Coordinates of C-alpha atoms in Angstrom, one line a residue:
Chain A
M1 CA 45.4 30.3 154.4
Q2 CA 47.8 31.0 151.5
M3 CA 51.0 29.0 151.7
I4 CA 52.5 30.6 148.6
E5 CA 51.9 34.2 147.5
I6 CA 53.7 35.6 144.6
I7 CA 53.3 39.3 144.1
S8 CA 54.3 41.3 141.0
L9 CA 57.4 39.1 140.5
K10 CA 59.9 40.4 138.0
K11 CA 63.1 38.8 136.8
K12 CA 65.5 39.7 134.0
I13 CA 68.2 37.5 132.7
G14 CA 70.6 39.7 130.7
S15 CA 68.4 42.1 128.8
R16 CA 65.6 39.6 128.5
E17 CA 62.6 40.0 130.9
I18 CA 61.7 36.4 132.0
L19 CA 59.1 37.2 134.6
K20 CA 57.0 40.3 134.0
G21 CA 55.1 41.1 137.2
L22 CA 53.7 37.6 137.9
N23 CA 51.0 37.1 140.6
L24 CA 49.9 33.8 142.0
S25 CA 48.5 32.4 145.3
V26 CA 48.5 28.8 146.4
K27 CA 46.5 27.6 149.4
K28 CA 47.9 25.3 152.0
G29 CA 47.8 21.6 150.8
E30 CA 46.8 22.6 147.3
I31 CA 48.4 21.4 144.1
V32 CA 48.6 24.0 141.4
T33 CA 50.0 23.0 138.0
I34 CA 51.6 25.6 135.8
V35 CA 51.5 25.0 132.0
G36 CA 53.1 27.1 129.4
P37 CA 55.3 26.9 126.3
S38 CA 59.1 26.6 126.6
G39 CA 60.8 29.8 127.6
S40 CA 57.6 31.2 129.3
G41 CA 59.5 31.4 132.6
K42 CA 58.1 28.4 134.4
S43 CA 61.4 27.0 135.7
T44 CA 62.7 30.5 136.6
L45 CA 59.6 31.0 138.7
L46 CA 60.3 27.9 140.7
R47 CA 64.0 28.8 141.1
C48 CA 63.0 32.2 142.5
I49 CA 60.7 30.6 145.0
N50 CA 63.4 28.7 146.8
R51 CA 65.9 31.4 145.9
L52 CA 68.2 29.4 143.7
T53 CA 67.8 32.4 141.5
E54 CA 67.4 35.9 142.8
F55 CA 64.4 37.9 141.6
D56 CA 64.6 41.6 140.7
S57 CA 61.4 43.0 142.2
G58 CA 58.1 42.0 143.7
D59 CA 57.9 39.5 146.5
I60 CA 57.3 35.8 147.3
L61 CA 55.7 34.9 150.7
I62 CA 55.9 31.4 152.1
N63 CA 53.5 31.0 155.0
G64 CA 53.1 34.8 155.1
V65 CA 56.8 35.5 155.4
S66 CA 58.9 36.9 152.5
V67 CA 61.5 34.4 151.2
R68 CA 64.1 37.2 151.6
E69 CA 63.5 37.1 155.3
Y70 CA 64.3 33.4 155.6
N71 CA 67.8 32.1 156.0
P72 CA 68.2 30.7 152.4
L73 CA 69.5 27.4 153.6
E74 CA 66.5 27.0 155.9
L75 CA 64.1 28.1 153.2
R76 CA 65.3 25.4 150.8
R77 CA 64.6 22.7 153.4
I78 CA 61.0 24.1 153.8
V79 CA 60.6 24.5 150.1
G80 CA 61.8 21.3 148.4
I81 CA 62.4 21.0 144.7
V82 CA 62.6 18.1 142.2
F83 CA 64.1 18.8 138.9
Q84 CA 63.3 17.3 135.5
L85 CA 66.6 15.4 135.4
P86 CA 67.6 13.9 138.7
V87 CA 71.2 14.5 139.8
M88 CA 72.6 11.8 141.9
F89 CA 75.5 12.4 144.3
D90 CA 78.4 10.0 144.6
G91 CA 77.7 7.2 147.1
S92 CA 74.8 4.9 147.8
V93 CA 71.1 5.5 147.5
E94 CA 71.0 5.8 151.3
D95 CA 73.8 8.4 151.2
N96 CA 71.7 10.4 148.7
I97 CA 68.5 10.2 150.7
A98 CA 70.3 11.1 153.9
Y99 CA 72.2 14.1 152.3
G100 CA 70.0 16.9 153.6
L101 CA 69.5 15.2 157.0
R102 CA 73.2 14.8 157.5
L103 CA 73.9 18.5 156.7
S104 CA 73.1 19.6 160.2
N105 CA 75.6 17.1 161.5
V106 CA 78.6 18.0 159.3
G107 CA 81.7 17.9 161.4
K108 CA 79.9 16.8 164.5
E109 CA 79.7 13.5 166.3
V110 CA 76.2 12.2 166.1
E111 CA 74.5 10.5 169.0
K112 CA 73.6 6.9 168.6
E113 CA 69.9 7.5 169.2
K114 CA 69.9 10.2 166.5
M115 CA 71.6 7.9 164.1
I116 CA 69.0 5.1 164.7
E117 CA 66.3 7.7 164.2
M118 CA 67.8 8.9 161.0
E119 CA 68.1 5.3 159.7
K120 CA 64.5 4.7 160.5
E121 CA 63.4 7.8 158.6
I122 CA 65.5 6.8 155.6
K123 CA 64.0 3.3 155.5
K124 CA 60.5 4.7 155.9
I125 CA 60.8 7.2 153.0
A126 CA 62.6 4.6 150.9
R127 CA 59.7 2.3 151.4
E128 CA 57.2 5.0 150.6
V129 CA 58.9 5.8 147.3
G130 CA 59.5 2.1 146.5
I131 CA 63.3 2.0 146.6
E132 CA 63.8 0.1 149.9
D133 CA 65.6 -2.7 148.1
F134 CA 68.2 -0.4 146.5
L135 CA 69.4 1.4 149.6
S136 CA 73.0 0.1 149.4
N137 CA 73.2 0.4 145.5
E138 CA 75.3 3.1 143.9
A139 CA 72.9 5.9 143.1
T140 CA 74.4 6.9 139.8
K141 CA 73.9 3.4 138.4
L142 CA 70.1 3.4 138.9
S143 CA 67.7 3.9 136.0
I144 CA 66.4 7.4 135.5
G145 CA 63.0 6.4 136.9
E146 CA 64.6 5.0 140.1
Q147 CA 66.9 8.1 140.3
Q148 CA 63.8 10.3 140.2
R149 CA 62.3 8.3 143.2
V150 CA 65.6 8.9 145.1
A151 CA 65.4 12.6 144.3
L152 CA 61.8 12.7 145.6
A153 CA 62.8 10.8 148.8
R154 CA 65.8 13.1 149.3
A155 CA 63.5 16.2 149.2
L156 CA 60.6 14.6 151.2
I157 CA 62.8 13.4 154.0
L158 CA 63.3 17.0 155.0
K159 CA 59.6 17.3 155.7
P160 CA 59.0 20.3 153.4
K161 CA 55.9 22.4 153.6
V162 CA 56.1 23.2 149.9
M163 CA 57.3 21.1 147.0
L164 CA 58.3 22.6 143.6
L165 CA 58.2 20.1 140.8
D166 CA 59.9 21.1 137.6
E167 CA 58.6 18.6 135.0
P168 CA 59.5 15.7 137.3
T169 CA 58.1 13.0 134.9
S170 CA 59.0 14.5 131.5
A171 CA 62.3 12.5 131.1
L172 CA 60.6 9.2 131.9
D173 CA 59.0 6.6 129.7
P174 CA 55.1 6.5 129.8
K175 CA 54.9 3.6 132.4
N176 CA 57.4 5.3 134.7
E177 CA 55.7 8.6 134.2
E178 CA 52.4 7.3 135.4
N179 CA 54.0 5.5 138.3
I180 CA 55.9 8.5 139.5
E181 CA 53.0 10.9 139.0
N182 CA 50.7 8.6 141.1
L183 CA 53.4 8.3 143.7
I184 CA 53.9 12.0 144.0
L185 CA 50.2 12.6 144.3
K186 CA 49.8 10.0 147.0
L187 CA 52.7 11.3 149.0
V188 CA 52.0 15.0 148.8
K189 CA 48.3 14.5 149.6
S190 CA 49.0 12.2 152.6
K191 CA 51.6 14.6 154.0
G192 CA 49.5 17.8 153.3
I193 CA 52.3 19.4 151.2
T194 CA 51.5 22.4 149.1
V195 CA 52.7 21.8 145.5
L196 CA 53.6 23.9 142.5
W197 CA 53.9 21.5 139.6
V198 CA 55.4 22.8 136.3
T199 CA 54.6 20.8 133.2
H200 CA 54.4 21.2 129.5
D201 CA 51.9 18.3 129.3
V202 CA 48.4 19.8 129.3
A203 CA 46.8 16.4 130.0
Q204 CA 49.0 16.0 133.1
A205 CA 48.2 19.6 134.3
R206 CA 44.5 18.8 134.1
R207 CA 44.9 15.4 135.8
V208 CA 47.0 16.4 138.8
G209 CA 46.2 20.0 139.5
D210 CA 43.5 21.1 142.0
R211 CA 43.9 24.3 140.0
V212 CA 45.8 25.1 136.8
S213 CA 47.7 28.2 136.0
V214 CA 48.5 29.0 132.4
M215 CA 51.7 30.9 131.9
K216 CA 52.7 32.9 128.9
E217 CA 55.6 35.3 128.3
G218 CA 56.4 35.7 131.9
R219 CA 52.9 36.2 133.2
I220 CA 50.1 34.0 134.6
I221 CA 47.3 34.7 132.2
L222 CA 44.7 32.4 133.8
T223 CA 44.2 30.3 136.9
D224 CA 41.2 28.1 137.6
I225 CA 40.0 24.6 138.4
P226 CA 40.7 22.3 135.4
E227 CA 37.0 21.9 134.6
K228 CA 36.5 25.6 134.1
I229 CA 39.4 26.1 131.7
A230 CA 38.6 26.4 128.1
W231 CA 41.5 24.2 127.0
E232 CA 41.0 24.7 123.3
E233 CA 41.6 28.4 123.7
V234 CA 44.8 27.9 125.8
Y235 CA 47.9 27.9 123.7
V236 CA 50.6 25.8 125.3
Chain B
M1 CA 134.3 43.9 126.2
Q2 CA 135.9 40.6 125.6
D3 CA 133.3 39.1 128.0
I4 CA 130.4 40.5 126.1
M5 CA 131.8 39.2 122.8
E6 CA 132.4 35.8 124.4
N7 CA 128.8 35.7 125.7
L8 CA 127.4 36.7 122.3
V9 CA 129.3 33.9 120.6
K10 CA 127.9 31.5 123.1
L11 CA 124.4 32.8 122.6
A12 CA 124.8 32.5 118.8
S13 CA 126.1 28.9 119.2
A14 CA 123.2 28.0 121.5
S15 CA 120.8 29.6 118.9
S16 CA 121.7 26.8 116.5
L17 CA 119.1 24.8 118.5
V18 CA 116.6 27.3 117.3
L19 CA 117.1 26.0 113.8
V20 CA 116.4 22.4 115.0
I21 CA 113.1 23.6 116.5
I22 CA 112.1 25.4 113.3
L23 CA 113.1 22.5 111.1
I24 CA 111.3 19.9 113.1
S25 CA 108.2 22.1 113.5
H26 CA 108.2 22.7 109.7
L27 CA 108.8 19.2 108.7
R28 CA 106.3 17.6 111.1
K29 CA 103.8 20.5 110.5
I30 CA 103.6 21.1 114.3
G31 CA 102.8 24.8 113.7
I32 CA 104.8 26.4 116.5
V33 CA 107.3 28.3 114.5
K34 CA 105.5 31.7 114.7
D35 CA 104.7 31.3 118.4
F36 CA 108.2 30.1 119.2
L37 CA 109.9 32.9 117.3
S38 CA 107.7 35.5 118.9
A39 CA 108.3 34.0 122.4
A40 CA 112.0 33.7 121.8
S41 CA 112.3 37.3 120.6
R42 CA 110.4 38.5 123.6
G43 CA 112.5 36.4 126.0
F44 CA 115.7 37.7 124.3
I45 CA 114.7 41.3 124.6
Q46 CA 113.4 41.0 128.1
L47 CA 116.5 39.3 129.4
M48 CA 118.8 41.7 127.6
L49 CA 117.0 44.6 129.2
L50 CA 117.0 42.9 132.6
S51 CA 120.7 42.0 132.7
P52 CA 122.1 45.6 132.9
I53 CA 119.3 46.6 135.3
L54 CA 120.2 43.7 137.6
A55 CA 123.9 44.5 137.3
Y56 CA 123.2 48.1 138.4
V57 CA 120.9 47.1 141.2
F58 CA 123.1 44.4 142.6
F59 CA 126.0 46.8 143.1
S60 CA 123.9 49.7 144.4
S61 CA 124.0 50.5 148.1
I62 CA 120.3 51.4 148.0
W63 CA 119.3 48.3 146.1
F64 CA 116.1 47.8 148.1
V65 CA 114.8 51.1 146.7
Y66 CA 115.1 49.6 143.2
A67 CA 114.0 46.1 144.3
T68 CA 110.6 47.3 145.5
P69 CA 109.3 48.5 142.1
I70 CA 110.8 45.4 140.4
I71 CA 108.9 43.2 142.8
A72 CA 105.7 45.3 142.4
V73 CA 106.0 44.9 138.6
M74 CA 106.5 41.1 139.0
A75 CA 103.3 41.0 141.2
L76 CA 101.3 43.0 138.7
L77 CA 102.4 41.1 135.6
A78 CA 101.9 37.7 137.4
G79 CA 98.4 38.8 138.5
Y80 CA 97.6 40.1 135.0
T81 CA 98.8 36.9 133.2
S82 CA 97.0 34.6 135.5
A83 CA 93.8 36.7 135.4
K84 CA 93.7 36.4 131.6
R85 CA 93.5 32.6 132.0
A86 CA 90.8 32.8 134.7
E87 CA 88.8 35.3 132.6
A88 CA 89.0 33.0 129.6
S89 CA 87.3 30.4 131.9
G90 CA 84.5 32.9 132.7
L91 CA 85.7 34.8 135.8
S92 CA 85.3 38.5 135.2
K93 CA 87.7 41.0 136.8
A94 CA 89.9 38.1 137.8
I95 CA 92.9 40.4 138.3
L96 CA 91.3 41.5 141.6
I97 CA 91.6 37.9 142.7
T98 CA 94.9 36.8 141.1
T99 CA 97.1 39.7 142.0
P100 CA 96.5 39.7 145.8
S101 CA 96.5 35.9 146.0
I102 CA 99.9 35.6 144.1
T103 CA 101.4 38.6 146.0
I104 CA 100.5 37.2 149.4
G105 CA 101.6 33.7 148.6
A106 CA 104.9 34.7 147.0
L107 CA 105.8 37.4 149.6
F108 CA 104.9 35.1 152.6
S109 CA 107.3 32.4 151.5
L110 CA 110.0 34.7 150.4
S111 CA 109.8 36.6 153.7
A112 CA 109.8 33.4 155.7
L113 CA 113.1 32.3 154.1
T114 CA 114.7 35.6 154.8
I115 CA 113.5 35.9 158.3
L116 CA 114.7 32.4 159.0
K117 CA 118.0 33.4 157.5
V118 CA 117.9 30.6 154.9
I119 CA 118.7 33.2 152.3
P120 CA 120.7 36.3 152.9
I121 CA 119.1 39.7 152.4
K122 CA 121.1 40.5 149.3
P123 CA 119.7 41.7 146.0
E124 CA 121.3 38.8 144.1
F125 CA 119.3 36.4 146.2
I126 CA 116.1 38.4 146.8
I127 CA 115.3 39.5 143.3
P128 CA 115.8 36.2 141.4
L129 CA 114.0 34.3 144.2
A130 CA 111.1 36.7 144.1
G131 CA 110.9 36.0 140.4
M132 CA 110.7 32.3 141.0
A133 CA 108.2 32.7 143.8
F134 CA 105.9 35.0 141.7
G135 CA 106.3 32.9 138.5
N136 CA 105.4 29.7 140.2
A137 CA 102.6 31.2 142.3
M138 CA 101.3 32.6 139.0
N139 CA 101.3 29.2 137.3
I140 CA 99.6 27.6 140.4
C141 CA 97.0 30.3 140.5
S142 CA 96.2 29.9 136.8
L143 CA 96.0 26.1 137.1
T144 CA 93.9 26.3 140.3
L145 CA 91.4 28.8 138.9
T146 CA 91.1 27.2 135.5
R147 CA 90.4 23.8 137.0
L148 CA 88.0 25.1 139.7
L149 CA 85.9 27.1 137.3
G150 CA 85.8 24.2 134.9
E151 CA 84.6 21.9 137.7
I152 CA 82.0 24.4 138.8
K153 CA 80.7 24.7 135.2
N154 CA 80.6 21.0 134.6
N155 CA 78.9 20.3 137.9
R156 CA 76.4 23.1 138.0
D157 CA 73.4 20.8 138.2
K158 CA 75.0 18.8 141.1
I159 CA 75.9 22.0 143.0
E160 CA 72.4 23.4 142.6
A161 CA 70.9 20.0 143.7
M162 CA 73.0 20.2 146.8
L163 CA 72.0 23.9 147.4
A164 CA 68.4 22.9 146.9
L165 CA 68.7 20.5 149.9
G166 CA 70.0 23.2 152.1
A167 CA 73.7 22.8 151.7
S168 CA 75.9 25.9 152.1
S169 CA 77.8 27.1 149.0
D170 CA 81.1 26.3 150.8
L171 CA 80.1 22.7 151.2
T172 CA 78.9 22.3 147.6
V173 CA 82.3 23.2 146.1
K174 CA 84.6 21.9 148.8
E175 CA 85.3 18.7 146.7
F176 CA 86.0 20.8 143.6
E177 CA 88.3 23.2 145.5
R178 CA 90.3 20.3 146.8
I179 CA 90.6 18.8 143.3
A180 CA 91.7 22.1 141.8
A181 CA 94.4 22.9 144.4
K182 CA 95.8 19.4 144.3
W183 CA 95.9 19.3 140.5
A184 CA 97.7 22.6 140.4
L185 CA 100.3 21.5 143.0
I186 CA 101.0 18.0 141.7
P187 CA 103.6 19.0 139.0
N188 CA 105.7 20.7 141.7
I189 CA 105.3 17.9 144.1
D190 CA 106.3 15.4 141.4
N191 CA 109.3 17.5 140.6
L192 CA 110.3 17.4 144.3
R193 CA 109.8 13.6 144.4
T194 CA 112.1 13.0 141.4
L195 CA 114.6 15.7 142.4
G196 CA 118.1 14.5 141.7
L197 CA 116.9 11.3 140.0
I198 CA 115.4 12.5 136.8
F199 CA 116.6 16.1 136.7
I200 CA 118.8 18.6 138.6
P201 CA 116.8 21.8 138.6
G202 CA 117.9 25.3 137.6
T203 CA 119.1 26.7 140.8
M204 CA 121.2 23.7 141.7
T205 CA 122.6 23.4 138.2
G206 CA 123.5 27.1 138.2
M207 CA 125.2 26.8 141.6
L208 CA 127.1 23.7 140.6
M209 CA 128.2 25.4 137.3
A210 CA 129.4 28.3 139.4
G211 CA 131.6 26.0 141.5
I212 CA 129.5 25.9 144.7
A213 CA 129.7 22.8 146.9
P214 CA 127.0 20.3 145.9
I215 CA 125.6 20.0 149.4
T216 CA 125.2 23.8 149.6
A217 CA 123.5 23.8 146.2
A218 CA 121.2 21.0 147.3
V219 CA 120.2 22.9 150.5
Y220 CA 119.3 26.0 148.4
Q221 CA 117.5 23.9 145.9
L222 CA 115.3 22.2 148.5
S223 CA 114.6 25.5 150.2
I224 CA 113.5 26.9 146.9
F225 CA 111.2 24.0 146.3
F226 CA 109.6 24.5 149.7
M227 CA 109.3 28.2 148.9
I228 CA 107.6 27.4 145.6
I229 CA 105.2 24.9 147.0
S230 CA 104.3 26.9 150.1
S231 CA 103.8 30.1 148.1
G232 CA 101.7 28.0 145.6
I233 CA 99.4 26.5 148.3
I234 CA 98.9 29.8 149.9
T235 CA 98.1 31.4 146.6
A236 CA 95.7 28.5 145.7
V237 CA 93.9 28.7 149.0
I238 CA 93.4 32.5 148.8
A239 CA 92.4 32.4 145.1
I240 CA 89.9 29.7 145.9
H241 CA 88.5 31.7 148.8
F242 CA 88.0 34.9 146.7
T243 CA 86.6 32.9 143.8
R244 CA 84.0 31.2 146.0
A245 CA 82.9 34.7 147.1
R246 CA 82.5 35.6 143.4
V247 CA 80.7 32.6 142.1
F248 CA 78.2 32.5 144.9
T249 CA 76.0 35.3 146.2
P250 CA 75.6 35.8 150.0
A251 CA 72.2 34.0 149.6
H252 CA 74.1 30.8 148.4
Q253 CA 73.1 31.2 144.8
L254 CA 75.4 30.0 142.0
V255 CA 75.9 32.8 139.6
D256 CA 76.4 32.4 135.8
I257 CA 80.1 32.1 134.9

């Protein structure tokens, strides 16, 4: 069962063709890493999948349904994304984690039971990502590593089927990079989430990917399990 | 003829202040002489052309026939001027937003004052007040859009992070829209707060100089302030609404501005 199917995807920004008929399939629960040089279109690809950016032609299917057929707001809850640099919203860590959960209650009075349920979920995910002691802290004052954990919790609490990771560890120091990488792997595997993980770090792509796709000039030129890739021939 | 001569002498005397401006700008190297002289010449020519037109319209029995194109020109010029500011901040074809926003805002408040009989339906009231309503709505429109577009540009990552969690485009910019509208209206609200304490504004000053009773002048002045602020807030809200529809696609995607 394919969770993500990308078919002949094309995207131009201005006169520059960023994606040139890209094809890729990702099985349910699989982690596929995408490596490629800067400007090869990796981030644009992820933004097209959750429709933060509109693509020009081709299609993207999530669970067999075109992303254009989903309500975009609903799609983004099913397809979570974590960016390279976490952006914290004003308020506490708890407010940040609860942001997506509370969206469906904007302007409504929330029942007590629902509130208690939400609080439980927030505490559970905070514990899972290791920020349970910071829940009342101001999110913008956390270190970048802690902020990335908040960003991860904020996306995971919505119980996404797919996670798009846009170089989530590249802004971190080596120790934090290792910690966050292991944390992501543990969480997505335990929750059975399908992952597309963009990285410029070849070693990381080999380490975390069930399969690795190599992207060059707007196309996937190769996809295979890490052991079968002739890494010395891959320019990244 | 004697009146004209008298007025020209007064204008020439007042122009002595122009020398003060030029002198200070030159000595302190402020660099506004060229801009100031160009603006002053334009202002002089515009007012000299307007005066005889107004004199003719005010005494015409079919003044509303003349007032309509005058107000239409005000609306177009205000929309064009404000659009130039918004376009400099990255909003293309901004005139399609500024002109209707300013026109609706200004005409609504002006109509309300006439319907409520606060101001008489006479050209000497309608035309200058329309100028005030359009002029202020134009400033508020420019300030609102410049600030709003700046906030959106500076907070692009934050807006996209919210969108990525399933927030609607309306929700992601709500805070910035509130900031922009408030920022644009604050100068007028501050003026209202200090009315009579720090300054006596133009309308009231003019009426007092013309010998009108201070209480009557005060009532007109307050009415005008309410007109200015109400037209401003309507303009700001409409401009914000149209701008939101331009900076986001129907799929809640933030476009490049």
